[in-house]
């Protein structure tokens, strides 16, 4: 007779226990951006709602910012580093193909060799991470999971491209996800539409750079097509996440979409027919588009300013290069 | 029955007005969306999506850049079968 394998068992449900953010020291106003492009502060604000963004400097690498944000999230959650069972780091701007940033972050946080990996899902990376962490906690592969979104997009921005130079910012946001007695993370509605891979992309492959066929590969985006996709295809996805969680829009305490562009946020809110009393995250005005970091950074700000209550219901949706997307309803920490 | 040029123009003018506040009377066939009406690329996309809904046509992303004037858009919508 063969022996039976003992399977892992997890918690009934999972929840976000704490959130933390790290915003780089240097504030970059639009007036600095327009020194290199034919534009104006007024044009940038009208087109994106962005007044300023933060750009990372020395000592503010993807690893450093991630460690800072995750440390705050652990403190907020009241969880010690030794209790961490996994570190998930969503990023597209860690400048090493290998090793992962997450492995070093796990070490720097002082975990007991907690497993770690990076997630490449661009602006949907944080929501992908929340979904994976939820499943890990419930599946029993980890009790406490640190999920980080961190970007240093200023390194990958074409500072002479007037359509994207003003858009991107740097920063990190993190949450700790652990066991819960009540459902506190709704089903994730997610997907990938690789047929649109060229709409937001690194301009050239690293091999092209090595062969001297291309310069350093910055990001490029077909803004008009992305706008159409983000508003009219993502609003129904957000609605599906509400429906899957059994939550009505009027019962939300916050809507925290990826901070892609204020015009996308406004148009998506309108397309979703969100009731006016639901606060909408608009962290982008002073943070820019920080891809995977934007949702946890916006969440931290809404909780810190009292715009959204601890224990309240939030709808989150991330969407971006891939094209990929993910949405879920969460209980705020 | 297919919509006439005047019917499409009137419907498009309402959509432009709703998105930008530009008076419907200013939305004439010879007006350029960017140069005359000062409509930016994101508002243009909103107008395109709302026109698709209103007239039951498809306006692909690649086609939007060719719609330089209000007349271009009206003609495209008419050809597309509104």
Short mmCIF file of C-alpha atoms in Angstrom, two decimals:
data_model
loop_
_atom_site.label_atom_id
_atom_site.label_comp_id
_atom_site.label_asym_id
_atom_site.label_seq_id
_atom_site.Cartn_x
_atom_site.Cartn_y
_atom_site.Cartn_z
CA UNK A 1 0.00 0.00 0.00
CA UNK A 2 1.34 3.45 -0.92
CA UNK A 3 1.37 6.14 1.73
CA UNK A 4 -0.90 9.14 1.30
CA UNK A 5 0.45 12.67 0.86
CA UNK A 6 -0.49 15.16 3.55
CA UNK A 7 -1.92 18.24 1.82
CA UNK A 8 -1.61 21.78 3.17
CA UNK A 9 -4.66 23.46 4.61
CA UNK A 10 -5.16 27.19 4.85
CA UNK A 11 -7.35 29.80 6.44
CA UNK A 12 -11.07 30.07 5.65
CA UNK A 13 -10.60 33.57 4.27
CA UNK A 14 -7.92 36.24 3.85
CA UNK A 15 -7.77 39.99 4.38
CA UNK A 16 -5.45 42.95 4.08
CA UNK A 17 -4.00 43.53 7.55
CA UNK A 18 -1.88 46.60 6.89
CA UNK A 19 -0.73 49.03 4.19
CA UNK A 20 2.36 51.19 3.77
CA UNK A 21 3.84 53.48 1.16
CA UNK A 22 7.12 55.08 0.21
CA UNK A 23 7.23 58.27 -1.84
CA UNK A 24 10.67 59.39 -3.09
CA UNK A 25 12.04 62.61 -1.65
CA UNK A 26 12.32 64.65 -4.86
CA UNK A 27 9.15 66.39 -6.06
CA UNK A 28 9.23 67.09 -9.81
CA UNK A 29 6.73 69.79 -10.92
CA UNK A 30 5.45 70.12 -14.48
CA UNK A 31 7.66 73.19 -14.91
CA UNK A 32 10.72 70.90 -14.80
CA UNK A 33 9.21 68.42 -17.30
CA UNK A 34 8.50 71.12 -19.90
CA UNK A 35 12.17 72.14 -20.01
CA UNK A 36 12.71 69.14 -22.34
CA UNK A 37 9.43 69.00 -24.30
CA UNK A 38 7.24 71.40 -26.26
CA UNK A 39 4.43 71.61 -23.70
CA UNK A 40 3.13 73.59 -20.74
CA UNK A 41 1.97 73.06 -17.17
CA UNK A 42 -1.59 73.85 -18.30
CA UNK A 43 -1.47 71.33 -21.20
CA UNK A 44 -0.16 68.56 -18.92
CA UNK A 45 -2.77 69.21 -16.23
CA UNK A 46 -5.58 69.34 -18.79
CA UNK A 47 -4.41 66.14 -20.45
CA UNK A 48 -3.58 64.09 -17.34
CA UNK A 49 -4.54 65.88 -14.12
CA UNK A 50 -0.91 65.61 -13.00
CA UNK A 51 0.57 68.63 -11.18
CA UNK A 52 3.75 66.96 -9.93
CA UNK A 53 5.30 63.52 -9.45
CA UNK A 54 8.12 62.05 -7.35
CA UNK A 55 11.32 60.80 -8.96
CA UNK A 56 13.67 58.51 -7.09
CA UNK A 57 17.29 59.47 -6.52
CA UNK A 58 20.35 57.69 -5.15
CA UNK A 59 19.40 55.34 -2.32
CA UNK A 60 15.88 54.99 -3.69
CA UNK A 61 16.19 51.85 -5.82
CA UNK A 62 13.31 49.43 -6.43
CA UNK A 63 14.70 47.27 -3.60
CA UNK A 64 15.18 50.20 -1.18
CA UNK A 65 11.71 51.67 -1.81
CA UNK A 66 10.10 48.22 -1.54
CA UNK A 67 11.79 47.53 1.80
CA UNK A 68 10.62 50.91 3.13
CA UNK A 69 6.99 50.42 2.04
CA UNK A 70 6.82 46.79 3.19
CA UNK A 71 8.32 47.71 6.58
CA UNK A 72 5.53 50.25 7.11
CA UNK A 73 2.87 47.75 6.01
CA UNK A 74 4.21 45.13 8.45
CA UNK A 75 4.21 47.66 11.29
CA UNK A 76 0.65 48.71 10.41
CA UNK A 77 -0.42 45.04 10.36
CA UNK A 78 1.39 44.24 13.61
CA UNK A 79 3.20 41.35 11.94
CA UNK A 80 6.88 40.57 12.57
CA UNK A 81 9.19 39.91 9.57
CA UNK A 82 9.84 36.35 10.84
CA UNK A 83 6.11 35.59 10.41
CA UNK A 84 6.15 36.42 6.69
CA UNK A 85 5.54 33.36 4.51
CA UNK A 86 5.97 34.92 1.06
CA UNK A 87 7.07 38.16 -0.58
CA UNK A 88 5.43 39.08 -3.90
CA UNK A 89 6.83 42.14 -5.66
CA UNK A 90 5.03 43.56 -8.69
CA UNK A 91 7.38 45.68 -10.81
CA UNK A 92 8.42 46.33 -14.39
CA UNK A 93 11.27 48.71 -13.59
CA UNK A 94 13.74 46.69 -11.50
CA UNK A 95 16.81 47.09 -13.71
CA UNK A 96 18.06 43.52 -13.29
CA UNK A 97 16.49 40.73 -15.33
CA UNK A 98 17.78 38.40 -12.61
CA UNK A 99 17.86 37.87 -9.68
CA UNK A 100 14.43 39.09 -8.63
CA UNK A 101 14.10 42.20 -6.50
CA UNK A 102 11.75 40.25 -4.22
CA UNK A 103 14.46 37.84 -3.04
CA UNK A 104 16.65 40.70 -1.83
CA UNK A 105 13.65 42.49 -0.31
CA UNK A 106 12.72 39.31 1.62
CA UNK A 107 16.26 39.18 3.02
CA UNK A 108 16.40 42.90 3.80
CA UNK A 109 13.07 42.76 5.63
CA UNK A 110 14.55 40.12 7.94
CA UNK A 111 12.18 37.30 7.07
CA UNK A 112 13.18 33.71 7.84
CA UNK A 113 14.15 32.97 4.23
CA UNK A 114 10.56 33.62 3.12
CA UNK A 115 10.12 32.60 -0.54
CA UNK A 116 9.93 35.54 -2.91
CA UNK A 117 9.36 36.38 -6.54
CA UNK A 118 8.66 39.31 -8.82
CA UNK A 119 5.41 39.62 -10.75
CA UNK A 120 5.49 41.11 -14.26
CA UNK A 121 1.94 42.33 -14.79
CA UNK A 122 2.63 46.05 -15.24
CA UNK A 123 -0.10 48.32 -13.85
CA UNK A 124 -2.24 45.28 -12.91
CA UNK A 125 0.65 43.78 -10.91
CA UNK A 126 -0.59 44.80 -7.47
CA UNK A 127 -4.09 43.37 -8.02
CA UNK A 128 -2.52 40.19 -9.45
CA UNK A 129 -0.41 39.99 -6.27
CA UNK A 130 -3.42 40.47 -3.99
CA UNK A 131 -5.22 37.63 -5.78
CA UNK A 132 -2.21 35.29 -5.52
CA UNK A 133 -1.67 36.16 -1.85
CA UNK A 134 -5.34 35.56 -1.09
CA UNK A 135 -5.05 32.10 -2.65
CA UNK A 136 -1.78 31.35 -0.81
CA UNK A 137 -3.29 32.19 2.57
CA UNK A 138 -6.44 30.21 1.84
CA UNK A 139 -4.52 27.35 0.23
CA UNK A 140 -2.10 27.05 3.12
CA UNK A 141 1.16 27.77 1.26
CA UNK A 142 1.78 30.88 3.37
CA UNK A 143 0.13 32.40 6.45
CA UNK A 144 1.23 35.99 5.92
CA UNK A 145 2.12 37.38 2.50
CA UNK A 146 3.72 40.75 1.77
CA UNK A 147 2.49 42.16 -1.56
CA UNK A 148 4.47 45.11 -2.91
CA UNK A 149 4.00 47.28 -5.99
CA UNK A 150 7.13 49.28 -6.73
CA UNK A 151 8.31 51.26 -9.75
CA UNK A 152 11.18 53.52 -10.71
CA UNK A 153 9.66 54.46 -14.05
CA UNK A 154 11.73 57.64 -14.37
CA UNK A 155 14.59 55.34 -15.48
CA UNK A 156 12.47 53.99 -18.35
CA UNK A 157 10.77 57.24 -19.41
CA UNK A 158 11.62 58.95 -22.69
CA UNK A 159 12.05 62.45 -21.27
CA UNK A 160 11.83 63.93 -24.79
CA UNK A 161 8.51 62.25 -25.74
CA UNK A 162 5.85 64.91 -25.18
CA UNK A 163 3.07 62.30 -24.96
CA UNK A 164 4.58 60.31 -22.04
CA UNK A 165 7.38 62.39 -20.46
CA UNK A 166 5.01 63.95 -17.90
CA UNK A 167 3.11 60.77 -17.10
CA UNK A 168 5.28 58.47 -15.03
CA UNK A 169 6.43 58.62 -11.42
CA UNK A 170 8.30 56.51 -8.88
CA UNK A 171 7.29 54.99 -5.55
CA UNK A 172 6.29 51.89 -3.65
CA UNK A 173 3.17 50.67 -1.89
CA UNK A 174 2.74 47.45 0.06
CA UNK A 175 0.15 45.44 1.95
CA UNK A 176 0.28 42.45 4.28
CA UNK A 177 -2.33 39.76 3.63
CA UNK A 178 -3.18 37.16 6.25
CA UNK A 179 -5.96 34.95 7.63
CA UNK A 180 -9.47 36.25 8.25
CA UNK A 181 -12.59 34.76 9.81
CA UNK A 182 -14.81 36.70 7.42
CA UNK A 183 -14.57 37.11 3.62
CA UNK A 184 -12.54 40.29 3.04
CA UNK A 185 -11.17 39.86 -0.50
CA UNK A 186 -13.70 39.26 -3.27
CA UNK A 187 -13.19 37.08 -6.34
CA UNK A 188 -10.66 38.55 -8.77
CA UNK A 189 -11.89 39.27 -12.29
CA UNK A 190 -8.75 39.22 -14.40
CA UNK A 191 -7.39 38.56 -17.84
CA UNK A 192 -4.70 39.13 -20.46
CA UNK A 193 -5.22 40.41 -24.02
CA UNK A 194 -1.87 39.76 -25.67
CA UNK A 195 -3.21 40.81 -29.07
CA UNK A 196 -2.72 44.35 -27.78
CA UNK A 197 0.91 43.79 -26.68
CA UNK A 198 2.21 46.72 -28.74
CA UNK A 199 -0.09 49.38 -27.25
CA UNK A 200 2.19 49.87 -24.20
CA UNK A 201 5.68 48.45 -24.53
CA UNK A 202 9.38 48.80 -23.97
CA UNK A 203 10.60 50.23 -27.29
CA UNK A 204 13.32 47.63 -27.99
CA UNK A 205 14.48 44.27 -26.67
CA UNK A 206 17.66 44.05 -24.58
CA UNK A 207 19.18 41.96 -27.38
CA UNK A 208 18.66 44.83 -29.84
CA UNK A 209 20.51 47.08 -27.38
CA UNK A 210 23.38 44.59 -27.09
CA UNK A 211 23.65 44.42 -30.88
CA UNK A 212 23.78 48.24 -30.98
CA UNK A 213 20.57 48.29 -33.00
CA UNK A 214 18.79 50.45 -30.44
CA UNK A 215 19.35 52.88 -27.58
CA UNK A 216 18.27 52.30 -24.00
CA UNK A 217 14.70 50.94 -24.26
CA UNK A 218 12.24 53.45 -22.84
CA UNK A 219 8.48 52.97 -22.62
CA UNK A 220 6.16 53.91 -25.46
CA UNK A 221 2.38 54.03 -25.48
CA UNK A 222 -0.45 54.53 -27.99
CA UNK A 223 -2.38 56.79 -25.66
CA UNK A 224 -5.62 57.16 -27.61
CA UNK A 225 -6.13 53.40 -28.03
CA UNK A 226 -5.17 52.74 -24.41
CA UNK A 227 -7.69 55.38 -23.29
CA UNK A 228 -10.49 53.70 -25.23
CA UNK A 229 -9.60 50.25 -23.86
CA UNK A 230 -9.11 51.46 -20.29
CA UNK A 231 -12.42 53.29 -20.08
CA UNK A 232 -14.88 51.25 -22.12
CA UNK A 233 -13.47 47.79 -21.59
CA UNK A 234 -12.31 48.16 -17.99
CA UNK A 235 -15.48 49.75 -16.54
CA UNK A 236 -17.42 46.51 -17.29
CA UNK A 237 -14.59 44.51 -15.64
CA UNK A 238 -14.92 46.67 -12.51
CA UNK A 239 -18.68 46.01 -12.56
CA UNK A 240 -18.03 42.26 -12.87
CA UNK A 241 -15.80 42.40 -9.77
CA UNK A 242 -18.64 44.09 -7.86
CA UNK A 243 -21.13 41.48 -9.09
CA UNK A 244 -18.76 38.58 -8.25
CA UNK A 245 -18.35 39.91 -4.70
CA UNK A 246 -22.10 40.50 -4.35
CA UNK A 247 -21.49 44.15 -3.50
CA UNK A 248 -23.53 47.07 -4.86
CA UNK A 249 -21.73 50.19 -6.09
CA UNK A 250 -23.68 52.33 -3.60
CA UNK A 251 -22.25 50.27 -0.71
CA UNK A 252 -18.62 51.08 -1.60
CA UNK A 253 -16.54 53.28 0.70
CA UNK A 254 -13.88 53.86 -1.95
CA UNK A 255 -13.08 53.31 -5.62
CA UNK A 256 -9.32 52.89 -6.10
CA UNK A 257 -8.54 52.45 -9.79
CA UNK A 258 -4.96 52.31 -11.10
CA UNK A 259 -3.78 55.91 -11.27
CA UNK A 260 -3.16 55.88 -15.02
CA UNK A 261 -4.41 59.33 -15.98
CA UNK A 262 -7.02 61.58 -14.33
CA UNK A 263 -9.01 61.62 -17.59
CA UNK A 264 -9.20 57.80 -17.53
CA UNK A 265 -10.22 57.84 -13.85
CA UNK A 266 -12.97 60.41 -14.51
CA UNK A 267 -14.28 58.69 -17.66
CA UNK A 268 -14.20 55.24 -16.02
CA UNK A 269 -16.07 56.55 -12.97
CA UNK A 270 -18.71 57.97 -15.32
CA UNK A 271 -18.93 54.77 -17.42
CA UNK A 272 -19.28 52.72 -14.21
CA UNK A 273 -22.14 55.03 -13.11
CA UNK A 274 -20.57 55.18 -9.66
CA UNK A 275 -22.78 57.02 -7.14
CA UNK A 276 -21.42 60.47 -6.32
CA UNK A 277 -21.01 59.74 -2.60
CA UNK A 278 -18.33 57.09 -3.28
CA UNK A 279 -14.86 58.68 -2.87
CA UNK A 280 -12.57 58.10 -5.88
CA UNK A 281 -8.77 57.89 -5.49
CA UNK A 282 -7.05 60.78 -7.26
CA UNK A 283 -3.53 60.37 -5.90
CA UNK A 284 -2.21 60.79 -9.47
CA UNK A 285 -2.31 64.60 -9.18
CA UNK A 286 0.79 64.62 -6.98
CA UNK A 287 2.23 61.17 -7.69
CA UNK A 288 1.93 60.61 -11.45
CA UNK A 289 1.38 57.15 -12.89
CA UNK A 290 3.44 54.75 -10.76
CA UNK A 291 2.16 51.56 -12.45
CA UNK A 292 2.14 48.67 -9.93
CA UNK A 293 2.63 51.05 -6.97
CA UNK A 294 -0.32 53.32 -7.73
CA UNK A 295 -3.16 51.40 -6.04
CA UNK A 296 -1.48 50.72 -2.66
CA UNK A 297 -0.09 54.30 -2.61
CA UNK A 298 -3.58 55.69 -3.29
CA UNK A 299 -5.06 53.33 -0.69
CA UNK A 300 -2.57 54.50 1.93
CA UNK A 301 -3.35 58.15 1.19
CA UNK A 302 -7.13 57.68 1.36
CA UNK A 303 -6.81 55.95 4.75
CA UNK A 304 -4.31 58.51 6.08
CA UNK A 305 -6.47 61.50 5.07
CA UNK A 306 -9.67 59.89 6.32
CA UNK A 307 -11.17 59.96 2.83
CA UNK A 308 -11.87 56.23 3.19
CA UNK A 309 -12.50 54.38 6.48
CA UNK A 310 -10.55 51.45 7.89
CA UNK A 311 -12.81 48.42 7.52
CA UNK A 312 -14.61 50.01 4.55
CA UNK A 313 -15.27 48.34 1.22
CA UNK A 314 -13.04 49.33 -1.71
CA UNK A 315 -13.20 48.40 -5.37
CA UNK A 316 -9.73 48.17 -6.95
CA UNK A 317 -8.85 47.70 -10.61
CA UNK A 318 -5.41 47.53 -12.23
CA UNK A 319 -4.90 47.59 -16.01
CA UNK A 320 -1.95 48.14 -18.29
CA UNK A 321 0.81 46.78 -20.51
CA UNK A 322 0.12 43.29 -21.80
CA UNK A 323 -2.60 44.28 -22.03
CA UNK A 324 -3.54 42.80 -18.66
CA UNK A 325 -6.12 43.63 -16.03
CA UNK A 326 -7.42 42.54 -12.60
CA UNK A 327 -10.18 43.85 -10.33
CA UNK A 328 -11.44 42.89 -6.89
CA UNK A 329 -13.47 44.20 -3.96
CA UNK A 330 -11.51 44.44 -0.68
CA UNK A 331 -12.06 45.34 2.94
CA UNK A 332 -9.64 48.18 3.73
CA UNK A 333 -7.12 47.57 6.55
CA UNK B 1 -33.73 53.83 -43.73
CA UNK B 2 -30.20 55.28 -43.82
CA UNK B 3 -29.62 58.50 -41.88
CA UNK B 4 -29.06 61.65 -43.95
CA UNK B 5 -25.93 63.77 -43.73
CA UNK B 6 -27.91 66.41 -41.82
CA UNK B 7 -29.23 63.86 -39.32
CA UNK B 8 -25.74 62.49 -38.66
CA UNK B 9 -24.32 66.02 -38.31
CA UNK B 10 -27.03 66.96 -35.81
CA UNK B 11 -26.43 63.79 -33.78
CA UNK B 12 -22.67 64.26 -33.83
CA UNK B 13 -23.03 67.90 -32.78
CA UNK B 14 -25.00 66.79 -29.72
CA UNK B 15 -22.26 64.31 -28.80
CA UNK B 16 -19.54 66.96 -29.23
CA UNK B 17 -21.57 69.38 -27.13
CA UNK B 18 -22.01 66.85 -24.34
CA UNK B 19 -18.28 66.05 -24.20
CA UNK B 20 -16.85 69.55 -24.66
CA UNK B 21 -19.60 72.11 -24.12
CA UNK B 22 -19.06 73.49 -27.66
CA UNK B 23 -22.42 74.89 -28.96
CA UNK B 24 -24.01 72.50 -31.48
CA UNK B 25 -24.24 75.33 -34.03
CA UNK B 26 -20.43 75.55 -34.12
CA UNK B 27 -20.08 71.91 -35.15
CA UNK B 28 -20.11 72.37 -38.93
CA UNK B 29 -18.91 70.03 -41.70
CA UNK B 30 -15.83 72.09 -42.57
CA UNK B 31 -14.59 72.46 -38.98
CA UNK B 32 -11.38 70.69 -37.95
CA UNK B 33 -11.73 68.81 -34.65
CA UNK B 34 -8.29 69.90 -33.44
CA UNK B 35 -7.58 73.26 -35.11
CA UNK B 36 -11.07 74.82 -35.06
CA UNK B 37 -12.86 73.08 -32.19
CA UNK B 38 -9.75 72.53 -30.00
CA UNK B 39 -10.75 68.94 -29.18
CA UNK B 40 -7.88 66.85 -27.77
CA UNK B 41 -7.17 63.19 -28.60
CA UNK B 42 -8.85 61.78 -25.48
CA UNK B 43 -12.05 63.81 -25.95
CA UNK B 44 -11.99 62.75 -29.61
CA UNK B 45 -11.97 59.11 -28.52
CA UNK B 46 -14.94 59.72 -26.21
CA UNK B 47 -16.81 61.32 -29.12
CA UNK B 48 -15.94 58.34 -31.34
CA UNK B 49 -17.21 55.78 -28.80
CA UNK B 50 -20.43 57.73 -28.23
CA UNK B 51 -20.92 58.06 -32.01
CA UNK B 52 -20.51 54.29 -32.39
CA UNK B 53 -23.29 53.79 -29.83
CA UNK B 54 -25.58 56.40 -31.33
CA UNK B 55 -25.25 55.39 -34.98
CA UNK B 56 -24.64 51.66 -34.56
CA UNK B 57 -21.34 51.70 -36.48
CA UNK B 58 -17.74 50.60 -35.78
CA UNK B 59 -14.99 53.19 -35.93
CA UNK B 60 -11.63 51.38 -35.51
CA UNK B 61 -8.74 53.06 -33.62
CA UNK B 62 -6.68 53.22 -36.84
CA UNK B 63 -9.46 55.18 -38.55
CA UNK B 64 -9.75 57.89 -35.89
CA UNK B 65 -6.62 59.75 -37.05
CA UNK B 66 -8.19 60.11 -40.52
CA UNK B 67 -11.25 61.91 -39.14
CA UNK B 68 -9.73 65.38 -39.29
CA UNK B 69 -12.91 67.38 -39.89
CA UNK B 70 -16.51 67.02 -38.77
CA UNK B 71 -17.31 66.29 -42.44
CA UNK B 72 -14.80 63.39 -42.45
CA UNK B 73 -16.57 61.87 -39.44
CA UNK B 74 -20.05 62.36 -40.91
CA UNK B 75 -18.96 60.77 -44.22
CA UNK B 76 -17.32 57.83 -42.44
CA UNK B 77 -20.42 57.18 -40.31
CA UNK B 78 -22.64 57.39 -43.40
CA UNK B 79 -20.40 54.96 -45.35
CA UNK B 80 -20.23 52.63 -42.35
CA UNK B 81 -23.95 52.15 -42.65
CA UNK B 82 -25.72 54.50 -40.25
#
